Tab-separated table of N, CA and C and ligand atoms in Angstrom:
chain	number	residue	atom	x	y	z
A	1	MET	N	121.331	49.006	51.871
A	1	MET	CA	119.914	48.583	51.763
A	1	MET	C	119.049	49.435	52.717
A	2	PRO	N	118.077	50.173	52.191
A	2	PRO	CA	117.248	51.017	53.066
A	2	PRO	C	116.505	50.200	54.107
A	3	SER	N	116.474	50.692	55.340
A	3	SER	CA	115.802	49.962	56.407
A	3	SER	C	114.408	50.527	56.658
A	4	VAL	N	113.415	49.672	56.417
A	4	VAL	CA	112.023	50.065	56.609
A	4	VAL	C	111.763	50.388	58.087
A	5	GLU	N	112.394	49.606	58.969
A	5	GLU	CA	112.131	49.818	60.397
A	5	GLU	C	112.728	51.139	60.897
A	6	THR	N	113.853	51.555	60.312
A	6	THR	CA	114.415	52.869	60.677
A	6	THR	C	113.460	53.978	60.247
A	7	LEU	N	112.869	53.803	59.072
A	7	LEU	CA	111.886	54.796	58.618
A	7	LEU	C	110.686	54.816	59.569
A	8	ARG	N	110.230	53.616	59.919
A	8	ARG	CA	109.047	53.530	60.796
A	8	ARG	C	109.298	54.246	62.126
A	9	SER	N	110.486	54.041	62.670
A	9	SER	CA	110.753	54.631	63.990
A	9	SER	C	110.931	56.152	63.902
A	10	ALA	N	111.128	56.672	62.698
A	10	ALA	CA	111.283	58.133	62.557
A	10	ALA	C	109.937	58.852	62.447
A	11	ILE	N	108.889	58.113	62.132
A	11	ILE	CA	107.577	58.758	61.973
A	11	ILE	C	107.027	59.132	63.343
A	12	ARG	N	106.554	60.368	63.425
A	12	ARG	CA	106.080	60.885	64.719
A	12	ARG	C	104.547	60.850	64.744
A	13	ASP	N	104.004	60.178	65.751
A	13	ASP	CA	102.551	60.155	65.918
A	13	ASP	C	102.126	61.387	66.714
A	14	VAL	N	101.228	62.164	66.132
A	14	VAL	CA	100.730	63.355	66.827
A	14	VAL	C	99.245	63.156	67.095
A	15	ALA	N	98.906	63.015	68.383
A	15	ALA	CA	97.514	62.733	68.763
A	15	ALA	C	96.642	63.973	68.590
A	16	ASP	N	95.409	63.730	68.164
A	16	ASP	CA	94.382	64.790	68.073
A	16	ASP	C	94.770	65.926	67.133
A	17	PHE	N	95.447	65.602	66.036
A	17	PHE	CA	95.757	66.592	64.998
A	17	PHE	C	95.295	66.036	63.659
A	18	PRO	N	94.624	66.801	62.807
A	18	PRO	CA	94.182	68.192	62.992
A	18	PRO	C	92.908	68.326	63.790
A	19	LYS	N	92.316	67.172	64.204
A	19	LYS	CA	91.131	67.296	65.071
A	19	LYS	C	91.100	66.120	66.042
A	20	PRO	N	90.277	66.231	67.075
A	20	PRO	CA	90.241	65.179	68.097
A	20	PRO	C	89.970	63.802	67.498
A	21	GLY	N	90.709	62.798	67.988
A	21	GLY	CA	90.482	61.418	67.546
A	21	GLY	C	91.398	60.971	66.420
A	22	ILE	N	92.047	61.906	65.719
A	22	ILE	CA	92.957	61.548	64.622
A	22	ILE	C	94.382	61.454	65.169
A	23	VAL	N	95.066	60.355	64.837
A	23	VAL	CA	96.504	60.261	65.144
A	23	VAL	C	97.238	60.562	63.842
A	24	PHE	N	97.832	61.732	63.776
A	24	PHE	CA	98.475	62.196	62.553
A	24	PHE	C	99.873	61.613	62.436
A	25	LYS	N	100.169	61.041	61.285
A	25	LYS	CA	101.509	60.496	61.034
A	25	LYS	C	102.381	61.618	60.458
A	26	ASP	N	103.246	62.144	61.279
A	26	ASP	CA	104.101	63.268	60.875
A	26	ASP	C	105.365	62.731	60.204
A	27	ILE	N	105.492	63.024	58.908
A	27	ILE	CA	106.640	62.508	58.148
A	27	ILE	C	107.789	63.526	58.065
A	28	THR	N	107.643	64.684	58.705
A	28	THR	CA	108.706	65.690	58.581
A	28	THR	C	110.055	65.224	59.152
A	29	PRO	N	110.090	64.312	60.178
A	29	PRO	CA	111.413	63.827	60.599
A	29	PRO	C	112.124	63.024	59.502
A	30	ILE	N	111.360	62.383	58.615
A	30	ILE	CA	111.976	61.681	57.481
A	30	ILE	C	112.487	62.699	56.464
A	31	LEU	N	111.651	63.696	56.174
A	31	LEU	CA	112.055	64.709	55.187
A	31	LEU	C	113.294	65.467	55.637
A	32	GLY	N	113.403	65.666	56.946
A	32	GLY	CA	114.492	66.473	57.474
A	32	GLY	C	115.810	65.742	57.638
A	33	ASN	N	115.812	64.454	57.300
A	33	ASN	CA	117.036	63.651	57.443
A	33	ASN	C	117.428	63.146	56.051
A	34	GLY	N	118.561	63.612	55.570
A	34	GLY	CA	118.971	63.318	54.190
A	34	GLY	C	118.960	61.832	53.872
A	35	ARG	N	119.495	61.023	54.795
A	35	ARG	CA	119.588	59.582	54.562
A	35	ARG	C	118.194	58.932	54.520
A	36	LEU	N	117.341	59.339	55.466
A	36	LEU	CA	116.005	58.737	55.530
A	36	LEU	C	115.142	59.171	54.343
A	37	PHE	N	115.285	60.424	53.948
A	37	PHE	CA	114.515	60.899	52.789
A	37	PHE	C	114.946	60.121	51.549
A	38	GLN	N	116.264	59.970	51.389
A	38	GLN	CA	116.797	59.216	50.256
A	38	GLN	C	116.281	57.765	50.277
A	39	ASP	N	116.291	57.160	51.465
A	39	ASP	CA	115.817	55.775	51.587
A	39	ASP	C	114.339	55.660	51.224
A	40	SER	N	113.544	56.634	51.674
A	40	SER	CA	112.103	56.566	51.370
A	40	SER	C	111.886	56.682	49.859
A	41	ILE	N	112.678	57.505	49.213
A	41	ILE	CA	112.529	57.661	47.751
A	41	ILE	C	112.980	56.381	47.039
A	42	SER	N	114.077	55.774	47.522
A	42	SER	CA	114.554	54.516	46.908
A	42	SER	C	113.462	53.450	46.976
A	43	LEU	N	112.837	53.329	48.158
A	43	LEU	CA	111.817	52.288	48.348
A	43	LEU	C	110.584	52.569	47.487
A	44	LEU	N	110.215	53.838	47.355
A	44	LEU	CA	109.071	54.168	46.487
A	44	LEU	C	109.419	53.900	45.018
A	45	CYS	N	110.665	54.192	44.624
A	45	CYS	CA	111.090	53.905	43.238
A	45	CYS	C	111.010	52.404	42.949
A	46	ASP	N	111.333	51.579	43.944
A	46	ASP	CA	111.295	50.124	43.758
A	46	ASP	C	109.894	49.631	43.409
A	47	THR	N	108.857	50.385	43.837
A	47	THR	CA	107.488	49.938	43.565
A	47	THR	C	107.158	50.010	42.069
A	48	ALA	N	107.994	50.668	41.287
A	48	ALA	CA	107.800	50.683	39.825
A	48	ALA	C	108.201	49.340	39.231
A	49	ASN	N	108.877	48.501	40.009
A	49	ASN	CA	109.244	47.146	39.567
A	49	ASN	C	110.043	47.139	38.272
A	50	GLY	N	110.842	48.163	38.068
A	50	GLY	CA	111.683	48.219	36.864
A	50	GLY	C	110.968	48.694	35.623
A	51	ALA	N	109.664	49.013	35.725
A	51	ALA	CA	108.927	49.505	34.538
A	51	ALA	C	109.446	50.887	34.152
A	52	LYS	N	109.408	51.190	32.866
A	52	LYS	CA	109.816	52.528	32.399
A	52	LYS	C	108.622	53.460	32.605
A	53	ILE	N	108.723	54.316	33.607
A	53	ILE	CA	107.605	55.195	33.981
A	53	ILE	C	107.687	56.502	33.177
A	54	ASP	N	106.568	56.896	32.577
A	54	ASP	CA	106.523	58.173	31.849
A	54	ASP	C	106.229	59.346	32.789
A	55	LYS	N	105.252	59.138	33.696
A	55	LYS	CA	104.847	60.239	34.579
A	55	LYS	C	104.652	59.714	36.005
A	56	VAL	N	105.157	60.474	36.963
A	56	VAL	CA	104.846	60.201	38.361
A	56	VAL	C	103.828	61.262	38.787
A	57	VAL	N	102.668	60.803	39.240
A	57	VAL	CA	101.595	61.709	39.631
A	57	VAL	C	101.570	61.796	41.152
A	58	GLY	N	101.625	63.013	41.684
A	58	GLY	CA	101.610	63.226	43.127
A	58	GLY	C	100.329	63.900	43.558
A	59	ILE	N	99.866	63.570	44.762
A	59	ILE	CA	98.620	64.133	45.277
A	59	ILE	C	98.918	65.248	46.278
A	60	ASP	N	98.243	66.377	46.085
A	60	ASP	CA	98.297	67.565	46.934
A	60	ASP	C	98.161	67.188	48.415
A	61	ALA	N	98.996	67.590	49.329
A	61	ALA	CA	100.197	68.377	49.124
A	61	ALA	C	101.450	67.569	49.486
A	62	ARG	N	101.374	66.711	50.512
A	62	ARG	CA	102.596	65.985	50.899
A	62	ARG	C	103.019	64.987	49.841
A	63	GLY	N	102.049	64.510	49.029
A	63	GLY	CA	102.395	63.591	47.945
A	63	GLY	C	103.357	64.215	46.951
A	64	PHE	N	103.273	65.554	46.782
A	64	PHE	CA	104.163	66.239	45.826
A	64	PHE	C	105.631	66.027	46.184
A	65	ILE	N	105.903	66.065	47.485
A	65	ILE	CA	107.301	66.016	47.945
A	65	ILE	C	107.937	64.699	47.504
A	66	PHE	N	107.201	63.600	47.740
A	66	PHE	CA	107.737	62.281	47.406
A	66	PHE	C	107.685	62.039	45.895
A	67	ALA	N	106.560	62.405	45.284
A	67	ALA	CA	106.393	62.125	43.849
A	67	ALA	C	107.428	62.870	43.006
A	68	ALA	N	107.719	64.111	43.372
A	68	ALA	CA	108.675	64.886	42.573
A	68	ALA	C	110.078	64.271	42.666
A	69	ALA	N	110.444	63.837	43.872
A	69	ALA	CA	111.769	63.218	44.034
A	69	ALA	C	111.836	61.874	43.308
A	70	VAL	N	110.748	61.102	43.363
A	70	VAL	CA	110.706	59.816	42.647
A	70	VAL	C	110.814	60.063	41.139
A	71	ALA	N	110.088	61.065	40.649
A	71	ALA	CA	110.127	61.382	39.210
A	71	ALA	C	111.547	61.722	38.776
A	72	ASP	N	112.203	62.539	39.578
A	72	ASP	CA	113.580	62.929	39.253
A	72	ASP	C	114.481	61.694	39.195
A	73	ARG	N	114.341	60.824	40.180
A	73	ARG	CA	115.180	59.615	40.263
A	73	ARG	C	114.920	58.684	39.080
A	74	LEU	N	113.644	58.593	38.636
A	74	LEU	CA	113.289	57.655	37.560
A	74	LEU	C	113.431	58.289	36.168
A	75	GLY	N	113.754	59.571	36.143
A	75	GLY	CA	113.845	60.246	34.843
A	75	GLY	C	112.483	60.390	34.179
A	76	ALA	N	111.441	60.521	35.010
A	76	ALA	CA	110.072	60.654	34.509
A	76	ALA	C	109.581	62.082	34.727
A	77	GLY	N	108.442	62.421	34.104
A	77	GLY	CA	107.811	63.708	34.362
A	77	GLY	C	107.064	63.672	35.677
A	78	PHE	N	106.754	64.862	36.182
A	78	PHE	CA	105.947	64.966	37.412
A	78	PHE	C	104.628	65.650	37.078
A	79	VAL	N	103.539	65.116	37.604
A	79	VAL	CA	102.204	65.685	37.366
A	79	VAL	C	101.501	65.873	38.713
A	80	PRO	N	101.002	67.093	38.976
A	80	PRO	CA	100.260	67.306	40.224
A	80	PRO	C	98.760	67.042	40.081
A	81	VAL	N	98.200	66.338	41.069
A	81	VAL	CA	96.743	66.293	41.256
A	81	VAL	C	96.478	67.240	42.409
A	82	ARG	N	95.656	68.285	42.154
A	82	ARG	CA	95.521	69.349	43.147
A	82	ARG	C	94.098	69.524	43.645
A	83	LYS	N	93.994	70.186	44.764
A	83	LYS	CA	92.675	70.575	45.266
A	83	LYS	C	92.059	71.573	44.288
A	84	GLN	N	90.751	71.670	44.325
A	84	GLN	CA	90.007	72.481	43.356
A	84	GLN	C	90.487	73.938	43.305
A	85	GLY	N	90.594	74.441	42.075
A	85	GLY	CA	90.846	75.868	41.882
A	85	GLY	C	92.309	76.271	41.881
A	86	LYS	N	93.226	75.310	41.957
A	86	LYS	CA	94.653	75.649	42.034
A	86	LYS	C	95.356	75.526	40.686
A	87	LEU	N	94.829	74.700	39.788
A	87	LEU	CA	95.514	74.476	38.513
A	87	LEU	C	95.051	75.520	37.486
A	88	PRO	N	95.988	76.104	36.748
A	88	PRO	CA	95.641	77.235	35.890
A	88	PRO	C	95.019	76.870	34.547
A	89	TRP	N	95.253	75.672	34.036
A	89	TRP	CA	94.836	75.312	32.677
A	89	TRP	C	93.514	74.531	32.731
A	90	ASN	N	93.093	73.973	31.588
A	90	ASN	CA	91.847	73.192	31.557
A	90	ASN	C	92.010	71.925	32.398
A	91	THR	N	91.008	71.650	33.214
A	91	THR	CA	91.144	70.530	34.146
A	91	THR	C	90.010	69.518	33.995
A	92	ARG	N	90.287	68.308	34.483
A	92	ARG	CA	89.230	67.328	34.779
A	92	ARG	C	89.165	67.241	36.301
A	93	GLY	N	87.967	67.234	36.848
A	93	GLY	CA	87.832	67.210	38.308
A	93	GLY	C	86.942	66.077	38.771
A	94	LEU	N	87.078	65.748	40.022
A	94	LEU	CA	86.259	64.688	40.603
A	94	LEU	C	86.010	65.000	42.069
A	95	SER	N	84.744	64.900	42.474
A	95	SER	CA	84.471	65.148	43.888
A	95	SER	C	84.428	63.814	44.622
A	96	TYR	N	84.840	63.824	45.858
A	96	TYR	CA	84.849	62.593	46.651
A	96	TYR	C	84.477	62.912	48.088
A	97	THR	N	84.097	61.875	48.791
A	97	THR	CA	83.584	62.060	50.147
A	97	THR	C	84.710	61.993	51.160
A	98	LEU	N	84.726	62.958	52.061
A	98	LEU	CA	85.655	62.946	53.188
A	98	LEU	C	84.896	62.487	54.419
A	99	GLU	N	85.598	62.385	55.520
A	99	GLU	CA	84.943	61.999	56.763
A	99	GLU	C	83.736	62.912	57.026
A	100	TYR	N	83.958	64.219	56.850
A	100	TYR	CA	82.865	65.178	56.940
A	100	TYR	C	82.865	65.986	55.645
A	101	GLY	N	81.796	65.841	54.862
A	101	GLY	CA	81.652	66.668	53.661
A	101	GLY	C	82.328	66.109	52.425
A	102	GLU	N	82.643	66.999	51.503
A	102	GLU	CA	83.150	66.618	50.189
A	102	GLU	C	84.393	67.428	49.854
A	103	SER	N	85.186	66.889	48.923
A	103	SER	CA	86.311	67.650	48.394
A	103	SER	C	86.414	67.340	46.916
A	104	VAL	N	87.153	68.175	46.186
A	104	VAL	CA	87.326	67.965	44.753
A	104	VAL	C	88.819	67.972	44.437
A	105	VAL	N	89.247	67.002	43.625
A	105	VAL	CA	90.629	67.030	43.126
A	105	VAL	C	90.595	67.210	41.614
A	106	GLU	N	91.647	67.838	41.093
A	106	GLU	CA	91.705	68.152	39.664
A	106	GLU	C	93.068	67.796	39.084
A	107	ILE	N	93.047	67.547	37.769
A	107	ILE	CA	94.287	67.306	37.024
A	107	ILE	C	94.170	68.059	35.700
A	108	HIS	N	95.277	68.550	35.169
A	108	HIS	CA	95.231	69.166	33.839
A	108	HIS	C	94.844	68.106	32.815
A	109	GLU	N	93.961	68.492	31.897
A	109	GLU	CA	93.421	67.508	30.949
A	109	GLU	C	94.488	66.942	30.005
A	110	ASP	N	95.591	67.692	29.831
A	110	ASP	CA	96.644	67.220	28.923
A	110	ASP	C	97.897	66.750	29.685
A	111	ALA	N	97.752	66.482	30.984
A	111	ALA	CA	98.933	66.165	31.805
A	111	ALA	C	99.449	64.749	31.559
A	112	VAL	N	98.541	63.850	31.210
A	112	VAL	CA	98.907	62.458	30.940
A	112	VAL	C	98.227	62.055	29.641
A	113	HIS	N	98.966	61.393	28.767
A	113	HIS	CA	98.402	60.979	27.475
A	113	HIS	C	98.003	59.503	27.519
A	114	PRO	N	97.021	59.118	26.687
A	114	PRO	CA	96.568	57.727	26.690
A	114	PRO	C	97.736	56.754	26.542
A	115	GLY	N	97.761	55.735	27.391
A	115	GLY	CA	98.787	54.696	27.292
A	115	GLY	C	100.072	55.000	28.028
A	116	GLU	N	100.222	56.229	28.540
A	116	GLU	CA	101.453	56.521	29.282
A	116	GLU	C	101.487	55.731	30.588
A	117	LYS	N	102.700	55.287	30.916
A	117	LYS	CA	102.879	54.505	32.143
A	117	LYS	C	103.038	55.454	33.330
A	118	VAL	N	102.162	55.276	34.315
A	118	VAL	CA	102.080	56.218	35.431
A	118	VAL	C	102.285	55.506	36.766
A	119	LEU	N	103.031	56.187	37.648
A	119	LEU	CA	103.142	55.771	39.047
A	119	LEU	C	102.425	56.855	39.845
A	120	LEU	N	101.403	56.470	40.605
A	120	LEU	CA	100.678	57.430	41.440
A	120	LEU	C	101.244	57.342	42.853
A	121	VAL	N	101.628	58.486	43.418
A	121	VAL	CA	102.317	58.492	44.723
A	121	VAL	C	101.627	59.434	45.706
A	122	ASP	N	101.413	58.962	46.917
A	122	ASP	CA	100.990	59.855	47.999
A	122	ASP	C	101.720	59.439	49.271
A	123	ASP	N	101.711	60.329	50.250
A	123	ASP	CA	102.426	60.000	51.492
A	123	ASP	C	101.715	58.915	52.276
A	124	LEU	N	100.350	58.957	52.254
A	124	LEU	CA	99.625	58.103	53.197
A	124	LEU	C	98.279	57.677	52.639
A	125	LEU	N	97.969	56.383	52.803
A	125	LEU	CA	96.650	55.851	52.452
A	125	LEU	C	95.855	55.678	53.740
A	126	ALA	N	94.757	56.438	53.846
A	126	ALA	CA	93.892	56.305	55.029
A	126	ALA	C	92.604	55.614	54.590
A	127	THR	N	91.523	56.366	54.400
A	127	THR	CA	90.263	55.725	53.988
A	127	THR	C	90.228	55.405	52.493
A	128	GLY	N	91.155	55.998	51.727
A	128	GLY	CA	91.256	55.679	50.301
A	128	GLY	C	90.465	56.595	49.378
A	129	GLY	N	89.684	57.518	49.960
A	129	GLY	CA	88.857	58.399	49.125
A	129	GLY	C	89.676	59.257	48.170
A	130	THR	N	90.757	59.841	48.680
A	130	THR	CA	91.589	60.732	47.863
A	130	THR	C	92.237	59.967	46.719
A	131	ALA	N	92.829	58.821	47.049
A	131	ALA	CA	93.518	58.042	46.013
A	131	ALA	C	92.522	57.501	44.995
A	132	ALA	N	91.331	57.086	45.459
A	132	ALA	CA	90.319	56.560	44.531
A	132	ALA	C	89.926	57.637	43.515
A	133	ALA	N	89.805	58.887	43.990
A	133	ALA	CA	89.453	59.984	43.081
A	133	ALA	C	90.578	60.226	42.076
A	134	ALA	N	91.821	60.214	42.547
A	134	ALA	CA	92.967	60.419	41.647
A	134	ALA	C	93.036	59.296	40.606
A	135	ILE	N	92.765	58.065	41.044
A	135	ILE	CA	92.781	56.924	40.114
A	135	ILE	C	91.710	57.100	39.047
A	136	GLN	N	90.532	57.566	39.459
A	136	GLN	CA	89.454	57.763	38.473
A	136	GLN	C	89.836	58.821	37.449
A	137	LEU	N	90.513	59.881	37.907
A	137	LEU	CA	90.973	60.915	36.968
A	137	LEU	C	91.956	60.315	35.968
A	138	LEU	N	92.870	59.484	36.462
A	138	LEU	CA	93.884	58.881	35.577
A	138	LEU	C	93.252	57.856	34.645
A	139	ASP	N	92.276	57.104	35.146
A	139	ASP	CA	91.550	56.168	34.272
A	139	ASP	C	90.858	56.947	33.152
A	140	GLY	N	90.304	58.112	33.513
A	140	GLY	CA	89.617	58.955	32.521
A	140	GLY	C	90.556	59.452	31.435
A	141	LEU	N	91.826	59.642	31.782
A	141	LEU	CA	92.825	60.092	30.794
A	141	LEU	C	93.492	58.892	30.103
A	142	GLU	N	93.015	57.696	30.412
A	142	GLU	CA	93.508	56.440	29.822
A	142	GLU	C	94.977	56.182	30.108
A	143	ALA	N	95.403	56.557	31.310
A	143	ALA	CA	96.775	56.254	31.737
A	143	ALA	C	96.893	54.756	31.989
A	144	GLU	N	98.122	54.257	31.815
A	144	GLU	CA	98.383	52.875	32.245
A	144	GLU	C	99.010	52.958	33.639
A	145	LEU	N	98.215	52.642	34.643
A	145	LEU	CA	98.660	52.801	36.032
A	145	LEU	C	99.502	51.598	36.451
A	146	VAL	N	100.804	51.829	36.618
A	146	VAL	CA	101.718	50.733	36.961
A	146	VAL	C	101.582	50.362	38.431
A	147	SER	N	101.487	51.387	39.291
A	147	SER	CA	101.332	51.129	40.728
A	147	SER	C	100.796	52.385	41.410
A	148	VAL	N	100.049	52.161	42.466
A	148	VAL	CA	99.624	53.251	43.349
A	148	VAL	C	100.426	53.047	44.621
A	149	SER	N	101.336	53.975	44.916
A	149	SER	CA	102.367	53.723	45.925
A	149	SER	C	102.323	54.755	47.042
A	150	PHE	N	102.363	54.243	48.271
A	150	PHE	CA	102.282	55.096	49.452
A	150	PHE	C	103.479	54.814	50.350
A	151	LEU	N	103.946	55.855	51.030
A	151	LEU	CA	104.950	55.612	52.058
A	151	LEU	C	104.292	54.888	53.237
A	152	ILE	N	103.090	55.346	53.607
A	152	ILE	CA	102.402	54.801	54.792
A	152	ILE	C	101.002	54.334	54.414
A	153	GLU	N	100.617	53.171	54.922
A	153	GLU	CA	99.238	52.699	54.766
A	153	GLU	C	98.655	52.455	56.160
A	154	LEU	N	97.519	53.070	56.431
A	154	LEU	CA	96.801	52.767	57.676
A	154	LEU	C	95.879	51.590	57.353
A	155	GLY	N	96.457	50.395	57.413
A	155	GLY	CA	95.780	49.180	56.945
A	155	GLY	C	94.445	48.934	57.631
A	156	PHE	N	94.368	49.370	58.906
A	156	PHE	CA	93.142	49.106	59.676
A	156	PHE	C	91.946	49.881	59.132
A	157	LEU	N	92.191	50.891	58.290
A	157	LEU	CA	91.081	51.646	57.695
A	157	LEU	C	90.586	51.031	56.378
A	158	LYS	N	91.313	50.024	55.899
A	158	LYS	CA	90.911	49.250	54.721
A	158	LYS	C	90.701	50.109	53.462
A	159	GLY	N	91.513	51.160	53.351
A	159	GLY	CA	91.413	52.059	52.198
A	159	GLY	C	91.669	51.366	50.873
A	160	ARG	N	92.540	50.345	50.871
A	160	ARG	CA	92.891	49.721	49.588
A	160	ARG	C	91.683	49.039	48.948
A	161	GLU	N	90.676	48.722	49.753
A	161	GLU	CA	89.469	48.101	49.180
A	161	GLU	C	88.716	49.053	48.253
A	162	LYS	N	89.016	50.357	48.379
A	162	LYS	CA	88.357	51.351	47.507
A	162	LYS	C	89.109	51.541	46.190
A	163	LEU	N	90.267	50.893	46.046
A	163	LEU	CA	91.149	51.245	44.929
A	163	LEU	C	91.108	50.243	43.776
A	164	GLY	N	90.071	49.412	43.764
A	164	GLY	CA	89.843	48.527	42.630
A	164	GLY	C	90.952	47.516	42.447
A	165	SER	N	91.203	47.167	41.182
A	165	SER	CA	92.124	46.066	40.902
A	165	SER	C	93.550	46.549	40.642
A	166	HIS	N	93.812	47.839	40.863
A	166	HIS	CA	95.159	48.354	40.601
A	166	HIS	C	96.161	47.794	41.611
A	167	ARG	N	97.429	47.786	41.200
A	167	ARG	CA	98.470	47.327	42.122
A	167	ARG	C	98.705	48.407	43.177
A	168	ILE	N	98.569	48.044	44.422
A	168	ILE	CA	98.733	48.993	45.527
A	168	ILE	C	99.953	48.568	46.325
A	169	GLU	N	100.891	49.513	46.512
A	169	GLU	CA	102.102	49.213	47.272
A	169	GLU	C	102.238	50.210	48.410
A	170	SER	N	102.632	49.716	49.585
A	170	SER	CA	102.968	50.667	50.645
A	170	SER	C	104.253	50.187	51.306
A	171	ILE	N	105.040	51.156	51.768
A	171	ILE	CA	106.336	50.836	52.371
A	171	ILE	C	106.134	50.443	53.841
A	172	LEU	N	105.292	51.200	54.544
A	172	LEU	CA	105.050	50.956	55.963
A	172	LEU	C	103.565	50.750	56.189
A	173	ASN	N	103.177	49.578	56.700
A	173	ASN	CA	101.761	49.340	56.941
A	173	ASN	C	101.485	49.322	58.445
A	174	TYR	N	100.436	50.002	58.837
A	174	TYR	CA	99.972	49.971	60.232
A	174	TYR	C	98.665	49.191	60.260
A	175	GLU	N	98.728	47.953	60.738
A	175	GLU	CA	97.536	47.068	60.716
A	175	GLU	C	96.594	47.416	61.875
B	1	LIG	P1	92.165	59.337	52.679
B	1	LIG	O1	91.448	59.995	51.519
B	1	LIG	O2	91.266	59.122	53.862
B	1	LIG	O3	92.881	58.070	52.244
B	1	LIG	O4	93.239	60.367	53.208
B	1	LIG	C1	94.460	60.454	52.599
B	1	LIG	C2	95.035	61.847	52.634
B	1	LIG	O5	94.845	62.504	53.889
B	1	LIG	C3	96.516	61.744	52.390
B	1	LIG	O6	96.838	62.661	51.367
B	1	LIG	C4	97.161	62.092	53.718
B	1	LIG	O7	98.151	63.061	53.528
B	1	LIG	C5	96.048	62.635	54.614
B	1	LIG	N1	95.872	61.878	55.873
B	1	LIG	C6	94.776	61.167	56.246
B	1	LIG	N2	94.904	60.629	57.449
B	1	LIG	C7	96.133	60.974	57.899
B	1	LIG	C8	96.895	60.689	59.096
B	1	LIG	N3	96.403	59.945	60.095
B	1	LIG	N4	98.148	61.197	59.173
B	1	LIG	C9	98.661	61.944	58.179
B	1	LIG	N5	98.005	62.241	57.031
B	1	LIG	C10	96.752	61.775	56.886
């Protein structure tokens, strides 16, 4: 049985990265440990609640690592949501507000078909802006969003309040 507390103790807090005032949750100690990486993927797979998932959508860039492994484990496809200008084919894009300024995320217009069951995965939920934009892209493609799943949730930032009525799951919550 994967231990959530073992995962929690492996996460490294890095103060003032990438800028002053931010405590960055470094997940590389989990990635670098075969057992912990496997456990994190098992726990994220559980958030599908046994649903038959067609596509696992990962958010640029750390979300890709977890989403691709979850997709492989569930026998589902993997779909990237990327920062602007990285995807080669026709895209749908959405701009969203960051702490300072704006950013744009994009998805290929044919990456998810109407009614497909989707698990959206990212490493961390902070203010919720990134995930909210990804959800809007998936809503636009008429995906059936089974769960929006994070390894880490910074609960004190109340990001989940931006994510509407979708099911939101996180493995490790920091209140
Ligand atoms: P947000 O849009 O504010 O929810 O930010 C979420 C995105 O930013 C995720 O893709 C995370 O990888 C990254 N992120 C935000 N805050 C942190 C943090 N404190 N530690 C690590 N990653 C973070």
